[in-house]
Each structure stands twice: as C-alpha cells, then as structure tokens.
Amino acid sequence: MHPHHPHTPVRSRPEPVPSLCLDVDRMLDEFTRLPMRATFRFDAALPAVVTVGFATERGRELVRRPIGRALLHGGLTAMSGCGEVRMWPTLPRERPSSWLLLEAPEVEALFEVPTARLAAWLETTYRAVPAEAEWGGLNWDGFLGELLDGPDAASA
C-alpha cells in the first residue's frame, strides 16, 4: 500500500533561495557616498529573518545583521520598522531605492538600497515560505526561554 493517500498533499522542503548581492551606497554625510556590497541571505528554517552582510568593494564583510523580512518588504513602499532598524522609500526618481538605517549605541549607518531586485528577491522568499507560515515551525518554548532567560535556559 502506498504510504500517502492520493488526496493528501505531501509537504516538501521549500526550494533554497539563492543569496542576493546588491551594490549599495553608505551615506557618510549629505554629499559623500561609500560604495559597498550588500548580500541578502534567506534561510527557510528561519523565514521571518533575512541576514544582510555589508562588505567593502574589495569583498571583506564588515557587518552581518539579521533584519525582519516583513520590515524589508514594508520598507520598499512605506516607513517600516522602529528602533535600531528602519527602512523607507527615497523620493521618486529614475532608479527606485529605499533608505535602510541601522543604529546601535553611538553609531548609525544609512544605506541607499536599490529596490527593484530586492523586491523581486523578497517575492521569491515569500513563494518559498509564505508570510503566514513564518512562525509555524518555531520552537516557542525554546524561543521564549531564550528571550526571557538567555540562551542557557532554553537548553536546561
């Protein structure tokens, strides 16, 4: 006998989503731009988060930062996020882009990110794991234990 009923859908692992590399500009001040490379990585095992690595033109990664996938998606068309990470569209012009602001105590970095390829890539991540399924596979007990008590509490 076949192990699956013919009308029961078989859940498969989502297809891996390739990383996206974009040329971005870090705004050092109002008139000075520093060209950089941003690599956006998506892991279907943790779909609510996109990891973004920022590298110099020579390829040395300086910072790797987890950013909410919904925040990135929302920031393509409106103000999104609060606190340490925010994103919003620039004024309309020839090349659509958004501002991505990363803040930490005593330091902030503002990046101009082209949005067309980022929007298409984010849509690919949502086809792999829809927004409504982002939190479905999360180990809530472990997550809350780590959030409230630190990483040692989750394994205790």
PDB file of C-alpha atoms in Angstrom:
ATOM      1  CA  MET A   1       0.000   0.000   0.000  1.00  0.00           C
ATOM      2  CA  HIS A   2       1.261   3.479  -0.840  1.00  0.00           C
ATOM      3  CA  PRO A   3       2.102   5.451   2.347  1.00  0.00           C
ATOM      4  CA  HIS A   4       0.310   8.629   1.191  1.00  0.00           C
ATOM      5  CA  HIS A   5      -3.367   8.948   0.445  1.00  0.00           C
ATOM      6  CA  PRO A   6      -3.740  10.281  -3.132  1.00  0.00           C
ATOM      7  CA  HIS A   7      -5.614  13.368  -1.914  1.00  0.00           C
ATOM      8  CA  THR A   8      -3.241  14.210   0.939  1.00  0.00           C
ATOM      9  CA  PRO A   9      -0.693  16.804  -0.117  1.00  0.00           C
ATOM     10  CA  VAL A  10       2.897  15.857   0.636  1.00  0.00           C
ATOM     11  CA  ARG A  11       4.764  18.686   2.359  1.00  0.00           C
ATOM     12  CA  SER A  12       8.178  19.147   0.908  1.00  0.00           C
ATOM     13  CA  ARG A  13      11.023  21.341   1.977  1.00  0.00           C
ATOM     14  CA  PRO A  14      10.993  24.703   0.241  1.00  0.00           C
ATOM     15  CA  GLU A  15      13.449  25.193  -2.570  1.00  0.00           C
ATOM     16  CA  PRO A  16      16.537  27.071  -1.375  1.00  0.00           C
ATOM     17  CA  VAL A  17      16.523  30.768  -2.249  1.00  0.00           C
ATOM     18  CA  PRO A  18      19.864  31.967  -3.634  1.00  0.00           C
ATOM     19  CA  SER A  19      21.507  34.920  -1.917  1.00  0.00           C
ATOM     20  CA  LEU A  20      21.064  38.353  -3.458  1.00  0.00           C
ATOM     21  CA  CYS A  21      24.088  40.631  -3.893  1.00  0.00           C
ATOM     22  CA  LEU A  22      23.397  44.337  -4.435  1.00  0.00           C
ATOM     23  CA  ASP A  23      25.607  47.370  -4.870  1.00  0.00           C
ATOM     24  CA  VAL A  24      24.534  49.860  -2.199  1.00  0.00           C
ATOM     25  CA  ASP A  25      25.823  53.222  -1.035  1.00  0.00           C
ATOM     26  CA  ARG A  26      26.588  54.031   2.573  1.00  0.00           C
ATOM     27  CA  MET A  27      25.889  57.690   3.174  1.00  0.00           C
ATOM     28  CA  LEU A  28      28.818  59.107   5.129  1.00  0.00           C
ATOM     29  CA  ASP A  29      27.268  62.578   5.073  1.00  0.00           C
ATOM     30  CA  GLU A  30      24.858  64.522   2.899  1.00  0.00           C
ATOM     31  CA  PHE A  31      27.211  64.535  -0.109  1.00  0.00           C
ATOM     32  CA  THR A  32      29.601  61.611   0.420  1.00  0.00           C
ATOM     33  CA  ARG A  33      28.756  58.056  -0.607  1.00  0.00           C
ATOM     34  CA  LEU A  34      30.798  54.948   0.086  1.00  0.00           C
ATOM     35  CA  PRO A  35      30.036  52.164  -2.427  1.00  0.00           C
ATOM     36  CA  MET A  36      29.524  48.812  -0.731  1.00  0.00           C
ATOM     37  CA  ARG A  37      28.134  45.366  -1.448  1.00  0.00           C
ATOM     38  CA  ALA A  38      25.143  44.015   0.496  1.00  0.00           C
ATOM     39  CA  THR A  39      24.409  40.288   0.467  1.00  0.00           C
ATOM     40  CA  PHE A  40      20.877  39.277   1.481  1.00  0.00           C
ATOM     41  CA  ARG A  41      20.533  35.671   2.704  1.00  0.00           C
ATOM     42  CA  PHE A  42      17.317  33.753   3.377  1.00  0.00           C
ATOM     43  CA  ASP A  43      17.048  30.520   5.349  1.00  0.00           C
ATOM     44  CA  ALA A  44      13.693  28.730   5.094  1.00  0.00           C
ATOM     45  CA  ALA A  45      14.316  27.268   8.566  1.00  0.00           C
ATOM     46  CA  LEU A  46      14.081  30.827   9.995  1.00  0.00           C
ATOM     47  CA  PRO A  47      11.924  32.583   7.393  1.00  0.00           C
ATOM     48  CA  ALA A  48      10.980  35.702   9.375  1.00  0.00           C
ATOM     49  CA  VAL A  49      14.591  36.906   9.256  1.00  0.00           C
ATOM     50  CA  VAL A  50      16.856  37.931   6.400  1.00  0.00           C
ATOM     51  CA  THR A  51      20.567  38.155   7.172  1.00  0.00           C
ATOM     52  CA  VAL A  52      22.308  41.044   5.452  1.00  0.00           C
ATOM     53  CA  GLY A  53      26.085  41.224   5.176  1.00  0.00           C
ATOM     54  CA  PHE A  54      27.740  44.507   4.238  1.00  0.00           C
ATOM     55  CA  ALA A  55      31.136  44.326   2.560  1.00  0.00           C
ATOM     56  CA  THR A  56      33.654  46.759   1.166  1.00  0.00           C
ATOM     57  CA  GLU A  57      34.294  46.907  -2.570  1.00  0.00           C
ATOM     58  CA  ARG A  58      37.255  44.573  -2.010  1.00  0.00           C
ATOM     59  CA  GLY A  59      34.862  41.970  -0.615  1.00  0.00           C
ATOM     60  CA  ARG A  60      35.736  41.966   3.097  1.00  0.00           C
ATOM     61  CA  GLU A  61      32.482  41.634   5.045  1.00  0.00           C
ATOM     62  CA  LEU A  62      32.356  44.275   7.779  1.00  0.00           C
ATOM     63  CA  VAL A  63      28.951  43.684   9.349  1.00  0.00           C
ATOM     64  CA  ARG A  64      26.333  40.935   9.260  1.00  0.00           C
ATOM     65  CA  ARG A  65      22.911  41.910  10.572  1.00  0.00           C
ATOM     66  CA  PRO A  66      19.618  39.998  10.916  1.00  0.00           C
ATOM     67  CA  ILE A  67      16.667  42.079   9.684  1.00  0.00           C
ATOM     68  CA  GLY A  68      12.995  41.154   9.685  1.00  0.00           C
ATOM     69  CA  ARG A  69      11.776  40.055   6.271  1.00  0.00           C
ATOM     70  CA  ALA A  70       8.480  41.941   6.776  1.00  0.00           C
ATOM     71  CA  LEU A  71      10.424  45.100   7.673  1.00  0.00           C
ATOM     72  CA  LEU A  72      12.392  44.912   4.412  1.00  0.00           C
ATOM     73  CA  HIS A  73       9.264  44.214   2.406  1.00  0.00           C
ATOM     74  CA  GLY A  74       7.334  47.062   4.030  1.00  0.00           C
ATOM     75  CA  GLY A  75      10.246  49.482   3.592  1.00  0.00           C
ATOM     76  CA  LEU A  76      10.025  49.188  -0.179  1.00  0.00           C
ATOM     77  CA  THR A  77       6.840  51.277  -0.200  1.00  0.00           C
ATOM     78  CA  ALA A  78       6.437  52.984   3.212  1.00  0.00           C
ATOM     79  CA  MET A  79       8.179  53.698   6.522  1.00  0.00           C
ATOM     80  CA  SER A  80       8.868  50.355   8.176  1.00  0.00           C
ATOM     81  CA  GLY A  81      10.467  49.360  11.455  1.00  0.00           C
ATOM     82  CA  CYS A  82      11.330  51.242  14.596  1.00  0.00           C
ATOM     83  CA  GLY A  83      14.247  51.418  16.951  1.00  0.00           C
ATOM     84  CA  GLU A  84      17.541  50.063  15.632  1.00  0.00           C
ATOM     85  CA  VAL A  85      16.395  49.138  12.108  1.00  0.00           C
ATOM     86  CA  ARG A  86      14.198  51.268   9.843  1.00  0.00           C
ATOM     87  CA  MET A  87      13.592  51.376   6.110  1.00  0.00           C
ATOM     88  CA  TRP A  88      11.613  53.725   3.857  1.00  0.00           C
ATOM     89  CA  PRO A  89      11.485  54.624   0.159  1.00  0.00           C
ATOM     90  CA  THR A  90      13.517  57.530  -1.198  1.00  0.00           C
ATOM     91  CA  LEU A  91      11.811  60.265  -3.160  1.00  0.00           C
ATOM     92  CA  PRO A  92      10.682  59.072  -6.613  1.00  0.00           C
ATOM     93  CA  ARG A  93      13.408  59.267  -9.243  1.00  0.00           C
ATOM     94  CA  GLU A  94      14.988  57.399 -12.139  1.00  0.00           C
ATOM     95  CA  ARG A  95      16.313  54.476 -10.053  1.00  0.00           C
ATOM     96  CA  PRO A  96      13.837  53.427  -7.308  1.00  0.00           C
ATOM     97  CA  SER A  97      15.561  52.904  -3.981  1.00  0.00           C
ATOM     98  CA  SER A  98      14.979  52.871  -0.241  1.00  0.00           C
ATOM     99  CA  TRP A  99      16.916  54.116   2.754  1.00  0.00           C
ATOM    100  CA  LEU A 100      17.992  51.460   5.255  1.00  0.00           C
ATOM    101  CA  LEU A 101      19.034  52.840   8.641  1.00  0.00           C
ATOM    102  CA  LEU A 102      20.891  50.639  11.118  1.00  0.00           C
ATOM    103  CA  GLU A 103      21.528  52.051  14.576  1.00  0.00           C
ATOM    104  CA  ALA A 104      23.456  50.847  17.594  1.00  0.00           C
ATOM    105  CA  PRO A 105      24.655  52.720  20.666  1.00  0.00           C
ATOM    106  CA  GLU A 106      26.829  55.612  19.487  1.00  0.00           C
ATOM    107  CA  VAL A 107      26.868  54.576  15.805  1.00  0.00           C
ATOM    108  CA  GLU A 108      24.472  54.591  12.873  1.00  0.00           C
ATOM    109  CA  ALA A 109      24.735  53.695   9.223  1.00  0.00           C
ATOM    110  CA  LEU A 110      22.432  54.867   6.444  1.00  0.00           C
ATOM    111  CA  PHE A 111      22.414  52.884   3.193  1.00  0.00           C
ATOM    112  CA  GLU A 112      20.698  53.586  -0.107  1.00  0.00           C
ATOM    113  CA  VAL A 113      19.438  50.257  -1.428  1.00  0.00           C
ATOM    114  CA  PRO A 114      18.119  49.772  -4.989  1.00  0.00           C
ATOM    115  CA  THR A 115      14.654  48.267  -4.666  1.00  0.00           C
ATOM    116  CA  ALA A 116      13.724  46.540  -7.939  1.00  0.00           C
ATOM    117  CA  ARG A 117      15.926  43.451  -7.483  1.00  0.00           C
ATOM    118  CA  LEU A 118      15.340  43.406  -3.720  1.00  0.00           C
ATOM    119  CA  ALA A 119      11.559  43.414  -4.257  1.00  0.00           C
ATOM    120  CA  ALA A 120      11.794  40.533  -6.752  1.00  0.00           C
ATOM    121  CA  TRP A 121      14.069  38.553  -4.414  1.00  0.00           C
ATOM    122  CA  LEU A 122      11.742  39.084  -1.436  1.00  0.00           C
ATOM    123  CA  GLU A 123       8.826  37.812  -3.530  1.00  0.00           C
ATOM    124  CA  THR A 124      10.882  34.662  -4.181  1.00  0.00           C
ATOM    125  CA  THR A 125      11.327  34.197  -0.419  1.00  0.00           C
ATOM    126  CA  TYR A 126       7.568  34.593   0.118  1.00  0.00           C
ATOM    127  CA  ARG A 127       6.881  31.948  -2.545  1.00  0.00           C
ATOM    128  CA  ALA A 128       9.287  29.611  -0.708  1.00  0.00           C
ATOM    129  CA  VAL A 129       7.732  30.321   2.725  1.00  0.00           C
ATOM    130  CA  PRO A 130       4.561  32.445   2.821  1.00  0.00           C
ATOM    131  CA  ALA A 131       4.264  35.129   5.498  1.00  0.00           C
ATOM    132  CA  GLU A 132       1.521  33.225   7.322  1.00  0.00           C
ATOM    133  CA  ALA A 133       3.837  30.205   7.711  1.00  0.00           C
ATOM    134  CA  GLU A 134       6.842  32.156   9.085  1.00  0.00           C
ATOM    135  CA  TRP A 135       6.256  31.311  12.731  1.00  0.00           C
ATOM    136  CA  GLY A 136       4.673  27.886  12.290  1.00  0.00           C
ATOM    137  CA  GLY A 137       7.808  25.792  12.819  1.00  0.00           C
ATOM    138  CA  LEU A 138       9.269  27.869  15.646  1.00  0.00           C
ATOM    139  CA  ASN A 139      10.038  26.103  18.938  1.00  0.00           C
ATOM    140  CA  TRP A 140       8.079  28.584  21.082  1.00  0.00           C
ATOM    141  CA  ASP A 141       9.237  27.170  24.444  1.00  0.00           C
ATOM    142  CA  GLY A 142      12.884  27.417  23.443  1.00  0.00           C
ATOM    143  CA  PHE A 143      12.373  30.815  21.838  1.00  0.00           C
ATOM    144  CA  LEU A 144      10.620  32.281  24.898  1.00  0.00           C
ATOM    145  CA  GLY A 145      13.131  30.713  27.278  1.00  0.00           C
ATOM    146  CA  GLU A 146      15.997  32.243  25.359  1.00  0.00           C
ATOM    147  CA  LEU A 147      14.228  35.568  25.111  1.00  0.00           C
ATOM    148  CA  LEU A 148      13.381  35.743  28.834  1.00  0.00           C
ATOM    149  CA  ASP A 149      16.268  33.941  30.488  1.00  0.00           C
ATOM    150  CA  GLY A 150      19.117  33.833  27.964  1.00  0.00           C
ATOM    151  CA  PRO A 151      20.448  31.008  25.802  1.00  0.00           C
ATOM    152  CA  ASP A 152      21.290  28.647  28.701  1.00  0.00           C
ATOM    153  CA  ALA A 153      17.664  28.483  29.874  1.00  0.00           C
ATOM    154  CA  ALA A 154      16.411  27.093  26.544  1.00  0.00           C
ATOM    155  CA  SER A 155      18.628  24.004  26.799  1.00  0.00           C
ATOM    156  CA  ALA A 156      18.009  23.390  30.521  1.00  0.00           C
TER     157      ALA A 156
END
